[in-house]
Coordinates of C-alpha atoms and ligand atoms in Angstrom, one line a residue:
A861 CA 19.6 41.1 133.6
K862 CA 20.9 43.4 131.0
A863 CA 23.2 42.0 128.3
R864 CA 24.9 43.3 125.2
G865 CA 23.6 41.6 122.1
R866 CA 25.8 40.7 119.2
N867 CA 25.0 43.9 117.4
G868 CA 25.7 46.0 120.5
Y869 CA 22.0 46.5 121.4
A870 CA 21.1 46.2 125.0
F871 CA 18.2 43.8 125.7
Y872 CA 16.4 42.9 128.9
A873 CA 15.1 39.8 130.5
P874 CA 11.8 41.0 131.8
S875 CA 11.9 39.3 135.2
M876 CA 15.0 40.6 136.9
D877 CA 16.0 44.2 136.7
G878 CA 14.2 47.4 137.6
E879 CA 13.0 48.1 134.1
G880 CA 11.4 44.7 133.7
V881 CA 9.6 45.1 137.0
E882 CA 8.5 48.6 136.1
R883 CA 7.1 47.4 132.8
L884 CA 5.2 44.5 134.5
R885 CA 3.7 47.0 136.9
L886 CA 2.7 49.3 134.2
E887 CA 1.2 46.5 132.3
A888 CA -0.8 45.3 135.3
L889 CA -2.1 48.8 135.9
L890 CA -3.0 49.4 132.3
R891 CA -5.0 46.2 132.1
R892 CA -7.3 47.5 134.8
A893 CA -7.3 51.2 133.8
I894 CA -10.5 51.1 131.8
E895 CA -12.6 49.4 134.4
K896 CA -11.2 51.8 137.0
N897 CA -12.2 54.8 134.9
E898 CA -8.7 56.1 134.6
I899 CA -8.8 56.3 130.8
W900 CA -10.5 59.3 129.2
L901 CA -10.4 61.2 125.9
A902 CA -9.2 64.7 125.3
Y903 CA -10.4 66.4 122.1
Q904 CA -8.3 68.7 120.0
P905 CA -10.3 71.1 117.8
Q906 CA -9.6 71.3 114.1
V907 CA -10.3 74.7 112.5
E908 CA -10.7 76.5 109.3
I909 CA -7.7 78.8 109.4
D910 CA -9.3 81.9 107.9
S911 CA -12.6 81.9 109.7
G912 CA -11.6 80.1 112.9
L913 CA -14.7 77.8 112.5
L914 CA -14.7 74.5 114.2
I915 CA -14.6 71.7 111.5
G916 CA -13.9 68.7 113.8
V917 CA -12.0 67.3 116.8
E918 CA -9.4 64.6 117.1
A919 CA -9.9 62.2 120.0
L920 CA -6.6 61.7 122.0
V921 CA -6.6 59.1 124.7
R922 CA -5.4 59.9 128.2
W923 CA -4.5 57.9 131.2
N924 CA -4.6 59.4 134.7
S925 CA -3.2 56.7 137.0
P926 CA -3.4 57.2 140.7
E927 CA -0.3 55.2 141.1
L928 CA 1.8 56.7 138.2
G929 CA 0.3 60.1 137.5
A930 CA -0.5 61.1 133.9
V931 CA 1.0 58.6 131.5
G932 CA 1.3 59.7 127.8
P933 CA -0.2 57.7 124.9
D934 CA 3.3 57.6 123.3
R935 CA 4.1 55.4 126.3
F936 CA 1.0 53.3 126.9
I937 CA -0.2 52.7 123.3
P938 CA 2.9 50.8 122.3
L939 CA 2.6 48.8 125.5
A940 CA -1.1 48.1 124.9
E941 CA -0.1 46.8 121.4
D942 CA 2.6 44.6 122.9
I943 CA 0.4 43.0 125.5
G944 CA -2.6 42.4 123.3
F945 CA -4.7 45.1 125.0
I946 CA -5.1 47.5 122.1
N947 CA -8.3 46.0 120.7
Q948 CA -10.0 46.5 124.0
L949 CA -8.6 50.0 124.5
G950 CA -9.2 51.0 120.9
G951 CA -12.7 49.7 121.0
W952 CA -13.3 51.7 124.1
V953 CA -11.9 54.8 122.5
L954 CA -14.1 54.4 119.4
E955 CA -17.3 54.0 121.5
E956 CA -16.5 56.8 123.9
A957 CA -15.7 59.2 121.0
C958 CA -18.9 58.5 119.2
R959 CA -20.9 58.7 122.5
Q960 CA -19.3 62.1 123.1
M961 CA -20.5 63.4 119.7
K962 CA -24.0 62.6 120.8
C963 CA -23.5 64.4 124.1
W964 CA -22.4 67.5 122.3
D965 CA -25.2 67.3 119.8
L966 CA -27.7 67.2 122.8
A967 CA -25.9 70.1 124.5
G968 CA -26.4 72.1 121.3
L969 CA -22.8 72.0 120.0
Y970 CA -22.5 70.7 116.5
V971 CA -19.0 69.2 116.1
P972 CA -19.1 68.3 112.4
K973 CA -16.6 65.4 112.6
I974 CA -14.7 63.3 115.1
A975 CA -11.3 61.8 114.2
V976 CA -10.2 58.6 115.9
N977 CA -6.7 57.1 115.7
L978 CA -6.4 53.5 114.8
S979 CA -3.3 51.5 115.7
A980 CA -1.8 48.8 113.5
R981 CA -3.0 46.0 115.6
Q982 CA -6.6 47.2 115.4
F983 CA -6.4 47.6 111.8
D984 CA -4.8 44.3 110.8
R985 CA -7.3 41.9 112.1
G986 CA -10.6 41.4 110.4
G987 CA -13.8 42.6 112.1
L988 CA -12.9 46.2 112.5
A989 CA -15.6 47.3 110.0
A990 CA -18.2 45.3 111.9
T991 CA -17.1 46.9 115.2
V992 CA -17.3 50.4 113.6
E993 CA -20.7 49.6 112.2
R994 CA -22.0 48.4 115.6
V995 CA -20.7 51.5 117.4
L996 CA -22.2 53.8 114.9
R997 CA -25.5 52.1 115.2
E998 CA -25.4 52.1 119.0
T999 CA -24.6 55.8 119.2
S1000 CA -26.6 56.7 116.2
L1001 CA -23.8 58.7 114.8
P1002 CA -23.9 59.2 111.0
A1003 CA -21.0 57.4 109.5
H1004 CA -19.8 60.4 107.6
R1005 CA -19.1 62.2 110.9
L1006 CA -16.5 59.6 111.9
Q1007 CA -13.0 59.9 110.5
L1008 CA -10.5 57.2 111.1
E1009 CA -6.8 58.1 111.1
V1010 CA -4.2 55.6 110.0
T1011 CA -0.6 56.1 109.2
E1012 CA 1.1 55.3 106.0
S1013 CA 3.2 52.7 107.6
V1014 CA 0.2 50.9 109.0
I1015 CA -1.3 50.8 105.5
M1016 CA 1.9 49.7 103.8
N1017 CA 2.7 47.0 106.4
T1018 CA -0.8 45.5 106.5
G1019 CA -1.4 42.6 104.1
D1020 CA -5.0 43.2 103.3
A1021 CA -5.0 47.0 104.0
M1022 CA -6.8 47.7 100.8
Q1023 CA -9.6 45.3 101.6
Y1024 CA -10.0 46.7 105.2
I1025 CA -10.1 50.2 104.0
N1026 CA -12.6 49.4 101.3
D1027 CA -14.8 47.7 104.0
L1028 CA -14.6 50.8 106.1
H1029 CA -15.4 53.0 103.1
A1030 CA -18.4 50.9 102.3
I1031 CA -19.9 51.8 105.7
G1032 CA -19.4 55.5 104.9
V1033 CA -16.8 56.5 107.4
E1034 CA -14.0 58.8 106.3
L1035 CA -10.4 57.9 106.2
A1036 CA -7.4 60.2 106.9
I1037 CA -3.7 59.5 106.5
D1038 CA -2.0 60.5 109.7
D1039 CA 1.6 61.9 109.9
F1040 CA 1.6 62.1 106.1
G1041 CA 5.1 62.4 104.7
T1042 CA 6.9 60.5 107.5
G1043 CA 6.3 56.9 106.4
Y1044 CA 6.9 55.1 103.3
S1045 CA 5.2 57.5 100.9
S1046 CA 3.9 55.5 98.1
L1047 CA 1.8 57.7 95.8
A1048 CA 0.6 54.6 94.0
Y1049 CA -1.5 53.5 97.0
L1050 CA -3.0 57.0 97.5
K1051 CA -4.4 56.8 94.0
Q1052 CA -6.2 53.5 94.8
L1053 CA -7.5 54.1 98.2
P1054 CA -10.8 55.8 99.2
V1055 CA -9.0 58.4 101.4
Q1056 CA -10.5 61.8 102.0
T1057 CA -7.8 63.6 104.0
L1058 CA -4.1 64.0 104.4
K1059 CA -2.7 65.2 107.7
I1060 CA 0.6 67.0 107.3
D1061 CA 2.9 65.8 110.1
R1062 CA 3.8 68.2 112.8
S1063 CA 7.5 67.7 112.1
F1064 CA 7.2 69.6 108.7
I1065 CA 5.2 72.4 110.2
K1066 CA 7.5 73.0 113.2
D1067 CA 10.4 74.8 111.3
I1068 CA 8.4 76.0 108.4
S1069 CA 9.8 79.5 108.5
T1070 CA 13.5 78.5 108.9
D1071 CA 13.9 75.2 107.1
A1072 CA 13.6 75.3 103.3
N1073 CA 13.2 71.6 103.0
D1074 CA 10.3 71.4 105.4
E1075 CA 8.7 74.3 103.6
A1076 CA 9.1 72.5 100.3
I1077 CA 7.7 69.3 101.7
A1078 CA 4.7 71.0 103.2
I1079 CA 4.0 72.8 99.9
A1080 CA 4.4 69.5 98.0
I1081 CA 1.8 67.8 100.2
I1082 CA -0.6 70.6 99.8
Q1083 CA -0.3 70.5 96.1
L1084 CA -0.6 66.7 96.1
G1085 CA -3.8 67.0 98.1
K1086 CA -5.1 69.6 95.7
S1087 CA -4.4 67.6 92.6
M1088 CA -5.9 64.4 94.0
N1089 CA -8.9 66.2 95.4
L1090 CA -8.1 65.4 99.0
A1091 CA -8.6 67.6 102.0
V1092 CA -5.3 68.6 103.7
I1093 CA -5.0 69.6 107.3
A1094 CA -1.8 70.7 109.0
E1095 CA -1.0 69.3 112.5
G1096 CA 1.0 71.0 115.2
V1097 CA 0.3 74.6 114.2
E1098 CA 1.6 76.8 117.0
T1099 CA 2.2 80.2 115.5
V1100 CA 0.4 82.8 113.4
E1101 CA 3.3 82.7 111.0
Q1102 CA 2.8 79.0 110.4
A1103 CA -0.9 79.5 109.8
A1104 CA -0.3 82.4 107.4
F1105 CA 2.2 80.3 105.5
L1106 CA -0.3 77.5 105.2
L1107 CA -3.1 79.7 104.0
R1108 CA -0.8 81.4 101.5
H1109 CA 0.0 78.0 100.0
G1110 CA -3.6 76.8 99.9
C1111 CA -4.0 74.7 103.1
R1112 CA -7.1 75.9 104.8
R1113 CA -7.3 73.6 107.8
A1114 CA -5.3 73.3 110.9
Q1115 CA -5.0 71.7 114.3
G1116 CA -2.5 72.8 116.9
Y1117 CA -1.8 74.8 120.1
L1118 CA -2.4 78.1 118.3
Y1119 CA -6.1 77.2 118.2
A1120 CA -6.5 74.8 121.2
R1121 CA -4.8 72.1 123.2
P1122 CA -6.5 68.8 123.5
L1123 CA -9.4 69.6 125.8
A1124 CA -11.8 67.9 128.1
P1125 CA -15.4 67.6 126.6
A1126 CA -16.8 70.4 128.9
Q1127 CA -14.0 72.7 127.7
V1128 CA -14.8 72.1 124.1
L1129 CA -18.4 73.0 124.9
A1130 CA -17.4 76.1 126.9
Q1131 CA -15.0 77.4 124.2
W1132 CA -16.8 76.4 121.0
G1133 CA -20.4 76.3 122.2
Q1134 CA -21.3 79.5 120.4
N1135 CA -20.2 77.9 117.1
K1136 CA -23.0 78.2 114.6
N1137 CA -21.5 76.4 111.6
A1138 CA -22.8 73.1 110.4
Ligands
C2E2477 P1 -0.9 62.0 116.7 O1 -2.1 61.2 116.2 O2 0.0 62.5 115.7 O3 -1.6 63.1 117.6 C1 -1.1 64.4 117.6 C2 -0.2 64.7 118.8 O4 0.3 66.0 118.7 C3 -1.0 64.7 120.1 O5 -0.1 64.2 121.1 C4 -1.3 66.1 120.4 O6 -1.5 66.4 121.7 C5 0.0 66.8 119.9 N1 -0.2 68.1 119.4 C6 -1.3 68.7 118.9 N2 -1.1 70.0 118.6 C7 0.2 70.3 118.9 C8 1.1 71.4 118.8 O7 0.6 72.5 118.3 N3 2.3 71.3 119.2 C9 2.8 70.1 119.7 N4 4.1 70.1 120.1 N5 2.1 69.0 119.8 C10 0.8 69.1 119.4 P2 -0.6 63.1 122.2 O8 -2.0 63.4 122.6 O9 0.4 63.0 123.2 O10 -0.7 61.7 121.3 C11 0.5 61.2 120.8 C12 0.2 60.0 119.9 O11 -0.4 58.9 120.6 C13 -0.7 60.4 118.8 O12 -0.1 61.1 117.8 C14 -1.2 59.0 118.3 O13 -0.3 58.4 117.5 C15 -1.2 58.3 119.7 N6 -2.6 58.3 120.2 C16 -3.3 59.2 120.9 N7 -4.6 58.7 121.2 C17 -4.7 57.5 120.5 C18 -5.8 56.6 120.4 O14 -6.9 56.8 120.9 N8 -5.5 55.4 119.7 C19 -4.3 55.2 119.2 N9 -4.1 54.1 118.5 N10 -3.3 56.1 119.2 C20 -3.5 57.2 119.9
CA2478 CA1 -3.7 61.3 114.8
CA2479 CA1 -0.4 62.9 113.5
CA2480 CA1 2.2 61.1 115.5

């Protein structure tokens, strides 16, 4: 059943039409995906631009469904949030990511930091700090090697954001603002929060050599980071020109296809295993 709402939006009754059925099927499959070992984490290297040294990895969740094929996180994360599955999924991601760090350690690859994405729903209920603390203890990963990524909109839209962030900070984990520049940018909150890193959103990096506005925004974020003593990392770096631009303007860290795609753990080991930095 598809109907035109008063404002002209189409909305759907979930029981009747094809899309509703499809969604229910997706939901049912997603709920069982963890126990069926269909969920896994890819890791995208973060590097120092001038030296190419590995400074960290970002964990990116993947779902290989036998029924549906590969489903992207842009599709199933919002669904997981809607159906109240995100805490389970997010908890699994956190544990798996920290466990993987231990595996690399044992295999002789020192990955300095792991970045894990947090969704709004994980962030806005109490108990996150306790979960993080437990996972760190169980995997014996030092807190400073875990970086949690939250977006500006999550921070701005969460009532007790400041308290939650302070709780996490007290444990010793790092905090990065993801997709910086795309949300409600409030510089006031930046000043008050114990944040260590700004991630320049990919959308500003993409057209850096052709779009003067994007260039200006990227430069402004780099300057802001510098003046507030925050690390700045650029996302979605695909070309040497983009990397050169960043370096020229004082951004020394990057993540993107130019360096590596999100990789399976064994690929990280194979490609970065010779890395001697610490
Ligand atoms: P994000 O956190 O902004 O992650 C960066 C996205 O950009 C990833 O897409 C990554 O594969 C992609 N990317 C990296 N380098 C490049 C590049 O050079 N060019 C282009 N075109 N893309 C690049 P992915 O893996 O599909 O993830 C999409 C989004 O899903 C993430 O955006 C994040 O918001 C969410 N997500 C992924 N894993 C998790 C998770 O474990 N928990 C939560 N809550 N969200 C997650
Ligand atoms: Ca992220
Ligand atoms: Ca991002
Ligand atoms: Ca994003």
